[in-house]
Amino acid sequence: MKVRAALLEEFGRPLVVTELDLAAPGPGEVLVRLAACGVCHTDMYTASGADPSGYAPTVLGHEGAGVVEGVGEGVKDLVRGDHVVTLFSPQCRECIHCLSPRTNLCLAIREQQNKGYLPDGTTRLSLAGEPVRHFMGTSTFAECTVMPEIALARVSPEAPFDRACLFACGLSTGLGAAMFTAEVREGATCVVFGAGMVGLGAVAGCRLRGAERIICVDLSDERLELARRQGATECWRADGHAVERALEATGGFGADYTFEATGLVSVMREALEAARMGWGLCTVCGVAGKGETLDVVPRLLITGRRVCGSSFGGVKGRDQVPELVELYLRGDLDVDPFISHRMPLEEVNRAFELMEAQDGIRSVLELSG
Ligand SMILES: NC(=O)c1ccc[n+]([C@@H]2O[C@H](COP(=O)([O-])OP(=O)(O)OC[C@H]3O[C@@H](n4cnc5c(N)ncnc54)[C@H](O)[C@@H]3O)[C@@H](O)[C@H]2O)c1
Ligand SMILES: [Zn+2]
Ligand SMILES: [Zn+2]
């Protein structure tokens, strides 16, 4: 079939919205008609050419929501008409990691996915007979995509697509970091560094876990206001003194849980230093630049602070994304303030410009449906 999609032809150039060929889903694959897709930093990062593992030509996009339009042979859990959220972090439910409650890092299709292929090592996307690769296994800047069944979470049809798509990446990452990776305890004191989509999700996750104090640190007053609406009890402008302030605010000890959601190694260090001696847990969500390292004074660790990373918030996508969407449907989570702009696929490059200008949290592309 023919589909309109935003193609990355060449790094550093605007995406080109054009018509591509999309082949029918193969065994274990699903054809999804996309209705909405968020535009994320990772898309822009890859488009810029700064990511050394990036490839082109490819169709970017990984925060999709839509409807199952067709299924390939052997697809067990999805049928035509199901509402789904795309997962760049799949869940096969069979590999050693999926069988363990300790991690969400499914091993089933990693290698091919990282190279831009579907699990069988080929692509369904093509242009004039030449293969076009699948970005993050998702390629959701398009009217339709073909994806492995294990990379789709079935969600309630009651969730509007523009809200549901937010759960495909940053929001679930932040929520999950607090709820599943750190497992924040009731009554805890938390400090969240960064109030983008991930940090705001972490603030909401801390609140949902019953934290008593949730301090959010960011450079932007506007974003701190959003954090307040998600449950932050104190908001601090980042001024280089956040660690001292966190220690002062906790009787010299530090916070029970800290979260880094900026991608800056200097802030990761601050987050560790703001964690409490004895048991403070620092959860790193940000993706640092290639080659950057985290500088830690080992004494901080000996005295009981711990640091851990969190990919997609530790969320096991097919099981837990639907549960997170339910939080929204029940009214426990207000996601509307995260959608700052809505636009058609044709304006995807404008979404990148808005992101660069830090104008709003998420632009959502309104696709078909
Ligand atoms: N672990 C994962 O699976 C995963 C998933 C999605 C995104 N990420 C990463 O998480 C990070 C955050 O993503 P995002 O979409 O929220 O980004 P974002 O750019 O929207 O938000 C980052 C925020 O950090 C703030 N900031 C900058 N310097 C600061 C400082 N010194 N102190 C406090 N705050 C500061 C900025 O003002 C901004 O609001 C990125 O590195 C992104 O790549 C990771
Ligand atoms: Zn993303
Ligand atoms: Zn698996």
XYZ file of C-alpha atoms and ligand atoms in Angstrom:
415
model
C 0.000 0.000 0.000
C 0.960 3.645 -0.387
C 1.394 5.720 2.777
C 2.314 9.302 3.431
C 5.289 9.522 5.755
C 7.967 11.956 6.909
C 11.203 10.680 5.448
C 14.669 11.465 6.752
C 16.571 11.388 3.459
C 19.749 13.009 4.644
C 21.050 14.000 8.100
C 20.839 17.675 8.920
C 18.133 18.308 6.302
C 14.417 18.871 6.965
C 12.226 15.768 6.806
C 10.386 15.308 3.527
C 6.733 14.303 3.635
C 6.194 11.980 0.727
C 4.463 8.800 -0.379
C 6.207 5.510 0.378
C 5.384 1.885 -0.195
C 4.452 -0.178 2.832
C 4.350 -3.958 2.389
C 1.809 -6.172 4.141
C 2.663 -7.411 7.645
C 4.693 -10.617 7.736
C 4.481 -13.355 10.384
C 4.166 -11.894 13.885
C 3.705 -8.399 12.450
C 0.854 -5.936 12.590
C -0.315 -3.140 10.307
C -1.241 -0.080 12.381
C -3.134 2.966 11.103
C -1.650 5.773 13.165
C -3.896 8.485 14.533
C -1.464 10.572 16.590
C 2.241 10.775 17.240
C 4.295 12.845 19.653
C 7.499 14.494 18.479
C 10.438 13.742 20.773
C 14.071 14.835 21.178
C 15.287 11.457 19.998
C 13.668 12.040 16.599
C 15.321 15.423 16.258
C 18.653 14.110 17.549
C 18.668 11.413 14.882
C 17.557 13.830 12.165
C 20.438 16.147 13.025
C 23.012 13.414 12.381
C 24.515 13.842 15.867
C 23.655 10.267 16.819
C 26.518 8.086 15.605
C 24.247 5.041 15.453
C 21.674 6.830 13.274
C 20.851 5.697 9.747
C 19.102 7.115 6.686
C 16.903 6.944 4.740
C 14.403 6.180 7.453
C 10.961 7.204 8.654
C 11.362 8.738 12.118
C 8.778 8.803 14.933
C 8.306 6.524 17.933
C 5.479 7.998 20.017
C 2.547 6.619 18.085
C -1.008 5.614 18.847
C -3.479 4.144 16.403
C -5.684 1.252 15.374
C -4.779 -2.234 14.214
C -5.762 -2.507 10.582
C -4.357 -5.909 9.737
C -2.372 -8.740 11.270
C 0.187 -11.145 9.839
C 0.290 -14.860 10.301
C 0.604 -16.127 13.869
C -0.324 -12.867 15.571
C -1.928 -14.008 18.813
C -2.926 -11.092 20.938
C -4.119 -8.355 18.609
C -7.037 -8.144 16.216
C -8.231 -5.593 13.705
C -9.785 -2.640 15.492
C -7.657 -2.822 18.651
C -6.304 0.497 19.867
C -2.552 0.399 20.384
C 0.407 2.438 21.590
C 3.741 1.786 19.892
C 6.670 0.505 21.966
C 10.266 1.226 21.055
C 10.951 -1.004 24.040
C 9.146 -4.268 23.232
C 8.042 -7.075 25.510
C 8.183 -10.596 24.040
C 7.174 -12.213 27.355
C 9.538 -15.114 26.588
C 13.175 -14.001 26.818
C 15.168 -14.261 30.030
C 14.664 -10.561 30.744
C 10.930 -10.593 30.057
C 10.574 -13.548 32.407
C 12.342 -11.635 35.185
C 10.502 -8.974 37.152
C 13.817 -7.155 37.550
C 14.131 -5.579 34.115
C 12.112 -4.411 31.121
C 14.970 -4.751 28.638
C 13.520 -7.368 26.279
C 16.204 -9.131 24.260
C 14.041 -10.551 21.478
C 14.604 -8.128 18.605
C 17.273 -5.703 19.813
C 19.905 -6.351 17.205
C 17.734 -5.943 14.108
C 15.779 -3.075 15.663
C 18.968 -1.121 16.344
C 19.902 -1.479 12.698
C 16.498 -0.317 11.463
C 15.094 -3.658 10.394
C 12.094 -5.672 11.421
C 12.987 -8.904 13.281
C 13.519 -10.894 10.053
C 16.221 -8.470 8.940
C 14.223 -6.757 6.176
C 12.056 -3.647 5.880
C 8.396 -3.233 4.921
C 9.030 0.381 3.921
C 10.458 1.254 0.540
C 10.708 4.078 -1.944
C 10.962 3.354 -5.667
C 12.008 -0.207 -4.841
C 14.792 0.831 -2.430
C 14.405 -0.220 1.209
C 13.727 2.481 3.799
C 14.612 1.583 7.358
C 12.312 1.479 10.391
C 13.422 3.935 13.068
C 13.413 2.442 16.602
C 11.284 -0.365 15.235
C 8.363 2.057 15.083
C 8.509 4.669 12.251
C 5.380 6.460 13.343
C 5.689 9.743 11.426
C 3.390 8.091 8.912
C -0.231 7.281 8.188
C 0.460 3.587 8.708
C 3.303 1.428 9.921
C 4.121 -2.256 10.222
C 5.536 -3.394 13.545
C 6.129 -6.615 15.448
C 3.212 -7.613 17.649
C 5.539 -7.667 20.664
C 6.125 -3.918 20.236
C 2.482 -2.877 20.549
C 0.519 -2.305 23.750
C -3.254 -2.668 23.480
C -4.879 0.207 25.358
C -8.414 1.170 26.244
C -10.374 2.482 23.255
C -11.633 5.192 25.575
C -8.264 6.936 25.631
C -8.098 9.622 22.927
C -5.175 8.930 20.600
C -3.480 12.286 21.167
C -3.282 11.523 24.913
C -2.478 7.827 24.491
C 0.553 8.548 22.294
C 2.231 10.451 25.135
C 2.587 7.146 26.960
C 4.802 5.759 24.192
C 7.959 7.418 25.487
C 8.787 10.298 27.822
C 5.727 10.269 30.045
C 5.932 6.535 30.775
C 9.686 6.904 31.247
C 9.201 9.480 33.990
C 6.218 7.793 35.615
C 7.953 4.424 35.518
C 11.230 5.759 36.902
C 9.383 6.736 40.081
C 6.862 3.894 40.195
C 8.794 0.875 38.892
C 12.520 1.619 38.967
C 12.792 3.567 42.224
C 9.515 2.277 43.696
C 9.198 5.481 45.721
C 7.842 4.848 49.212
C 4.936 6.601 50.818
C 5.929 9.690 52.776
C 9.263 10.021 50.980
C 11.122 13.175 50.030
C 11.994 13.322 46.335
C 13.957 15.725 44.159
C 13.371 15.708 40.406
C 15.941 17.487 38.221
C 14.406 18.583 34.922
C 10.785 19.362 34.121
C 10.490 18.223 30.523
C 8.189 15.342 29.614
C 10.339 12.859 31.558
C 10.796 14.985 34.688
C 7.113 15.914 34.795
C 6.247 12.229 34.513
C 8.599 11.506 37.408
C 6.933 14.207 39.514
C 3.536 12.634 38.809
C 4.938 9.162 39.565
C 6.278 10.337 42.938
C 2.881 11.806 43.754
C 1.064 8.617 42.741
C 3.378 6.623 45.029
C 2.440 8.853 47.965
C 5.615 10.925 48.327
C 5.231 13.702 50.857
C 7.683 16.242 49.498
C 8.385 16.524 45.803
C 10.943 19.153 44.902
C 11.355 19.941 41.209
C 14.364 21.800 39.819
C 14.417 23.355 36.346
C 15.685 26.446 34.534
C 12.238 27.453 33.321
C 9.549 29.013 35.504
C 6.917 27.977 33.013
C 7.945 24.335 33.272
C 8.141 24.545 37.060
C 4.538 25.699 37.019
C 3.635 22.553 35.070
C 5.530 20.533 37.686
C 3.447 22.127 40.407
C 0.315 21.018 38.590
C 1.656 17.446 38.553
C 2.174 17.459 42.311
C 5.505 19.144 43.001
C 5.326 20.635 46.475
C 8.384 22.890 45.992
C 9.827 24.287 42.791
C 13.338 25.647 42.520
C 14.978 27.529 39.704
C 18.200 25.699 38.807
C 21.009 27.996 39.917
C 23.917 25.645 40.571
C 23.068 25.398 44.278
C 20.405 22.702 44.157
C 22.522 20.198 46.097
C 23.148 22.589 48.992
C 19.493 23.523 49.030
C 18.411 19.886 49.020
C 20.716 19.111 51.946
C 19.535 22.160 53.847
C 15.908 21.267 53.247
C 16.413 17.749 54.659
C 18.308 18.417 57.882
C 21.649 17.922 56.117
C 20.863 14.381 54.938
C 19.560 14.627 51.378
C 16.476 13.236 49.683
C 15.224 9.649 49.823
C 14.891 9.595 46.040
C 16.343 11.809 43.358
C 15.697 11.702 39.621
C 17.729 13.135 36.781
C 15.762 14.000 33.644
C 17.971 16.433 31.744
C 20.559 14.341 29.884
C 23.357 16.437 31.425
C 26.096 14.562 33.255
C 26.654 17.551 35.547
C 23.026 17.273 36.665
C 23.323 13.491 37.089
C 26.120 14.248 39.528
C 23.972 16.808 41.334
C 21.168 14.267 41.586
C 23.491 11.724 43.187
C 24.914 14.308 45.585
C 21.412 15.371 46.616
C 20.482 11.792 47.557
C 20.381 10.891 51.227
C 23.234 9.160 53.008
C 22.230 5.705 54.165
C 19.670 4.859 51.497
C 19.178 7.653 48.994
C 18.525 6.329 45.507
C 19.410 8.407 42.452
C 17.661 7.320 39.251
C 19.209 8.523 36.006
C 16.784 8.858 33.090
C 18.633 11.273 30.800
C 20.612 10.157 27.783
C 24.069 11.737 27.914
C 26.098 12.727 24.892
C 28.375 10.116 23.357
C 31.604 9.655 25.306
C 30.453 11.660 28.329
C 31.020 10.097 31.732
C 29.475 10.522 35.153
C 31.889 11.752 37.792
C 31.103 10.286 41.220
C 32.982 10.615 44.494
C 33.031 6.958 45.679
C 32.644 7.985 49.314
C 29.088 9.019 48.495
C 28.356 5.416 47.560
C 30.114 3.837 50.549
C 27.926 5.933 52.767
C 24.830 4.369 51.336
C 23.774 6.345 48.297
C 22.897 4.327 45.232
C 22.655 5.265 41.597
C 20.749 3.406 38.924
C 19.582 4.002 35.386
C 16.140 3.542 33.953
C 15.269 2.781 30.360
C 11.642 3.504 29.471
C 11.064 3.833 33.209
C 11.469 0.107 33.725
C 8.016 -0.210 32.156
C 7.178 -3.596 30.676
C 5.324 -2.086 27.775
C 2.552 -4.505 26.863
C 1.638 -5.162 30.498
C 2.123 -1.748 32.024
C 1.490 0.941 29.405
C -2.233 -0.004 29.459
C -2.162 0.385 33.263
C -0.594 3.818 33.016
C -3.218 4.844 30.458
C -5.857 3.710 32.978
C -4.432 6.172 35.513
C -5.250 8.891 33.019
C -8.732 7.523 32.317
C -9.479 7.311 36.038
C -8.530 10.952 36.446
C -5.439 10.257 38.554
C -3.142 11.823 36.002
C -3.693 15.013 34.023
C -1.867 14.749 30.707
C -3.617 17.568 28.839
C -1.082 20.258 29.827
C 1.659 18.273 28.086
C 0.164 18.788 24.639
C 1.259 22.234 23.583
C 0.764 22.076 19.818
C -1.172 19.907 17.397
C -0.340 19.824 13.729
C -0.590 17.704 10.597
C 2.258 15.469 9.435
C 3.235 18.100 6.856
C 4.360 20.392 9.691
C 6.687 17.949 11.389
C 9.682 20.217 10.797
C 7.875 23.009 12.629
C 7.500 20.632 15.580
C 11.295 20.288 15.602
C 11.671 24.079 15.585
C 9.254 24.422 18.514
C 11.185 21.786 20.419
C 14.442 23.552 19.786
C 12.904 26.758 21.123
C 11.619 24.791 24.185
C 8.155 26.004 23.221
C 5.835 23.673 25.133
C 6.324 20.086 26.203
C 4.958 18.084 23.279
C 3.836 18.724 19.748
C 1.455 16.017 18.610
C 1.065 15.161 14.945
C -2.509 14.419 13.989
C -2.326 11.648 11.444
C -5.202 9.669 9.979
C -8.056 8.309 12.081
N 15.625 6.599 29.723
C 14.765 6.622 28.700
O 14.231 5.603 28.290
C 14.408 7.940 28.082
C 13.212 8.115 27.374
C 12.905 9.391 26.894
C 13.784 10.434 27.088
N 14.958 10.228 27.761
C 15.921 11.291 28.038
O 15.483 11.995 29.177
C 15.976 13.317 29.131
C 14.851 14.298 29.348
O 13.920 14.216 28.273
P 12.800 15.344 28.107
O 12.000 14.990 26.919
O 12.092 15.544 29.396
O 13.757 16.590 27.781
P 13.532 18.173 27.860
O 14.684 18.774 27.135
O 12.156 18.525 27.442
O 13.660 18.500 29.409
C 14.883 18.683 30.052
C 14.687 19.743 31.114
O 15.893 19.878 31.860
C 16.001 21.227 32.264
N 17.349 21.547 32.682
C 18.421 21.924 31.946
N 19.489 22.154 32.727
C 19.096 21.927 34.000
C 19.736 21.994 35.264
N 21.011 22.353 35.370
N 19.037 21.674 36.364
C 17.732 21.308 36.271
N 17.066 21.231 35.093
C 17.734 21.538 33.979
C 15.528 21.995 31.029
O 15.124 23.312 31.384
C 14.368 21.137 30.540
O 13.133 21.574 31.050
C 16.689 13.451 27.788
O 18.074 13.228 27.970
C 16.078 12.340 26.980
O 16.937 11.915 25.942
C 15.259 9.010 28.261
Zn 10.798 9.720 22.738
Zn 11.622 -10.358 25.826
